[in-house]
mmCIF file of C-alpha atoms in Angstrom:
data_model
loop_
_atom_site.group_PDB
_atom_site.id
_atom_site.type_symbol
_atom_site.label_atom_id
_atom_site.label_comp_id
_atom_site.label_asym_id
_atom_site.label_seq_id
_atom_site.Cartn_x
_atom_site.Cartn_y
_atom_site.Cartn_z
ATOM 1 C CA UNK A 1 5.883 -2.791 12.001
ATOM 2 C CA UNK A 2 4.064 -0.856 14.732
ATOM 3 C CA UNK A 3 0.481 -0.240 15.858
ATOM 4 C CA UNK A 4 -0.894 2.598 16.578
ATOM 5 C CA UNK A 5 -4.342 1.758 18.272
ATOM 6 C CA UNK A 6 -6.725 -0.965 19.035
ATOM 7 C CA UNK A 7 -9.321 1.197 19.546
ATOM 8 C CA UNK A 8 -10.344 4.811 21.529
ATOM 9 C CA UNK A 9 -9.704 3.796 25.272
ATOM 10 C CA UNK A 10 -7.288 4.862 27.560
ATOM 11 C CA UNK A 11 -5.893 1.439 28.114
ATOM 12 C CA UNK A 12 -2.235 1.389 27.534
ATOM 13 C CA UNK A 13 -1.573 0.331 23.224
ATOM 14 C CA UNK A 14 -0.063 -2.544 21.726
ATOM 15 C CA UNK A 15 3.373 -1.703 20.470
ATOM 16 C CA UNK A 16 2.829 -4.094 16.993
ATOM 17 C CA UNK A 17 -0.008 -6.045 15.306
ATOM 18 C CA UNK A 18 0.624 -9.545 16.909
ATOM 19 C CA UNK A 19 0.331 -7.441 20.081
ATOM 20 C CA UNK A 20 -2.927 -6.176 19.090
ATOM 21 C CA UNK A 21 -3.996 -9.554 17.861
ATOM 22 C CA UNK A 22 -3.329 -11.076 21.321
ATOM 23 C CA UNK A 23 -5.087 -8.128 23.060
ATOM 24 C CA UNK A 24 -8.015 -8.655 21.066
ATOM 25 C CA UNK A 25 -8.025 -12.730 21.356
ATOM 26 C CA UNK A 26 -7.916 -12.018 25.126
ATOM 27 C CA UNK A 27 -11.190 -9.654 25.038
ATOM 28 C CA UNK A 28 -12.509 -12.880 23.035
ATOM 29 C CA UNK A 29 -11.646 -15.212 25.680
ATOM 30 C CA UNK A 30 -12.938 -13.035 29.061
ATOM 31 C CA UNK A 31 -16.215 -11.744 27.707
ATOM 32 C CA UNK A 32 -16.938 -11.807 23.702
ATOM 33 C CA UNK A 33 -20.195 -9.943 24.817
ATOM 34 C CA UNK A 34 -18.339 -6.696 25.234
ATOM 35 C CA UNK A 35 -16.330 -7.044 22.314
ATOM 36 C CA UNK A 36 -17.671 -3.871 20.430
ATOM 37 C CA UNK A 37 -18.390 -4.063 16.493
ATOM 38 C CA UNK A 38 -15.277 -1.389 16.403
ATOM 39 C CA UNK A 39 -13.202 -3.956 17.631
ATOM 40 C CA UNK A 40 -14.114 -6.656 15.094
ATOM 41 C CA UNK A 41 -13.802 -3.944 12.044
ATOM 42 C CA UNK A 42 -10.512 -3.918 9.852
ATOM 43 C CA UNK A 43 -10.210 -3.075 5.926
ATOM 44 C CA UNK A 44 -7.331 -4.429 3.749
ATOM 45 C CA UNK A 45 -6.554 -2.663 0.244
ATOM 46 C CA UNK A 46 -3.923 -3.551 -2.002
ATOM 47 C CA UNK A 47 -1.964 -1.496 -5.076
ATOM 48 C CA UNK A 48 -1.346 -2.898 -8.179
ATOM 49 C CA UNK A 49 1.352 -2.598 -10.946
ATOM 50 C CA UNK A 50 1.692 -3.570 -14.549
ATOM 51 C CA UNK A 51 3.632 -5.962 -15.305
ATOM 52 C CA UNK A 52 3.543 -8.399 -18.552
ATOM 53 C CA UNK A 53 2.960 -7.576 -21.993
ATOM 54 C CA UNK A 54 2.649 -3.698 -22.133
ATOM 55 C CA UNK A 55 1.774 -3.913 -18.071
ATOM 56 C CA UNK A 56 -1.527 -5.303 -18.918
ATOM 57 C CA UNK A 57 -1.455 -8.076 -15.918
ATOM 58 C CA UNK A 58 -1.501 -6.831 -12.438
ATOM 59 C CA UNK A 59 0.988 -7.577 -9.748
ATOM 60 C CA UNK A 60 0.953 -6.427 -6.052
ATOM 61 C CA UNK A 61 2.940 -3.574 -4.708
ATOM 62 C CA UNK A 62 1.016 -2.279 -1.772
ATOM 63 C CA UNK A 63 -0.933 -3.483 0.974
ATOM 64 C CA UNK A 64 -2.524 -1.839 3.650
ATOM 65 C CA UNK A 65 -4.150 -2.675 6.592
ATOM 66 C CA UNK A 66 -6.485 0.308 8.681
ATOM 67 C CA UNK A 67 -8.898 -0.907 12.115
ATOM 68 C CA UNK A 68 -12.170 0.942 11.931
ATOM 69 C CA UNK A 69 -10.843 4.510 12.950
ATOM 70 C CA UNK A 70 -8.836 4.384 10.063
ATOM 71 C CA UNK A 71 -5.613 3.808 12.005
ATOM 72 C CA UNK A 72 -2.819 2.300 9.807
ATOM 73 C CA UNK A 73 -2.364 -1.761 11.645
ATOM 74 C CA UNK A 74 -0.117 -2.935 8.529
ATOM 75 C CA UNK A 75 1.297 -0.977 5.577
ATOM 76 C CA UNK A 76 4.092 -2.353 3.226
ATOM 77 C CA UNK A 77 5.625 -2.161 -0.223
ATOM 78 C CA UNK A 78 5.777 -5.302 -2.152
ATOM 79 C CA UNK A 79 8.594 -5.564 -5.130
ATOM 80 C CA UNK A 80 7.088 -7.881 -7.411
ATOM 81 C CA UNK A 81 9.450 -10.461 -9.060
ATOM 82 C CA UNK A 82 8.456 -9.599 -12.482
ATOM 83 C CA UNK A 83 9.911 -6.561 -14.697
ATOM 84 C CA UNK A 84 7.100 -3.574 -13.659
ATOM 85 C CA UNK A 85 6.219 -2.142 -17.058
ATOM 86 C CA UNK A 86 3.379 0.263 -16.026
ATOM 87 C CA UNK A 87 3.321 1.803 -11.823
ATOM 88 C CA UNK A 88 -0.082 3.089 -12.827
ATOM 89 C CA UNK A 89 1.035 5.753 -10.437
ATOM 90 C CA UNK A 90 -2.290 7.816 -11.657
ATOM 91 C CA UNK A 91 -3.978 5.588 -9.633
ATOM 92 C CA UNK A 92 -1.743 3.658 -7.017
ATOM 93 C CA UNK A 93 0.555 6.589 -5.957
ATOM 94 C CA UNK A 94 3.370 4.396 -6.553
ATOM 95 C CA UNK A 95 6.876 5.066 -7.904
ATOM 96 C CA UNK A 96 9.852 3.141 -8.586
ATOM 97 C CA UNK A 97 11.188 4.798 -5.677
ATOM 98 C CA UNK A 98 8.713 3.189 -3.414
ATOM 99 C CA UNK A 99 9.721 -0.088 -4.611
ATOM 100 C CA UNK A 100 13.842 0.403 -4.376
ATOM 101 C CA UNK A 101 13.124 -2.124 -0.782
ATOM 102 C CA UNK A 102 10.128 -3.474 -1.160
#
């Protein structure tokens, strides 16, 4: 899994996300005043698939991780361990194709 930035500077990048984790414990730990709201900001969102009777209970297949530019931190396919009966790919954008090594 890679990282592609912690935020806008021209400070060299973390290469993953316990990289940027450290970097931004360390900006914690010298001076928390200067720790910009940008810094603090991530969003997680997870897909869902139908599994169960006719796919009506939901089971994760996605989930994403994005810092407050948008930039992609974490983003993995989850195989659930019951039969998928519905990919709901209307909505998720998932296939079975997506899942082959989740």
């Amino acid at each position: 899994m890679s990282l592609y930035h912690l935020s806008r500077s021209s400070q060299p990048q973390p290469q993953s996300v316990d990289a940027w984790f450290t970097q931004l414990d360390e900006k914690i730990t010298n001076d928390p005043d200067k720790l910009s709201v940008n810094d603090k900001c991530i969003a997680i969102d997870c897909e869902m698939v139908g599994v169960g009777y006719m796919g009506s209970e939901s089971a994760l297949a996605r989930v994403s991780i994005v810092n407050y530019y948008g930039e992609k931190l974490f983003d993995k396919f989850v195989k659930p361990k019951r039969v998928i009966r519905d990919y709901r790919t209307q909505y998720s954008g998932i296939t079975a194709k997506h899942l082959e090594n989740g």
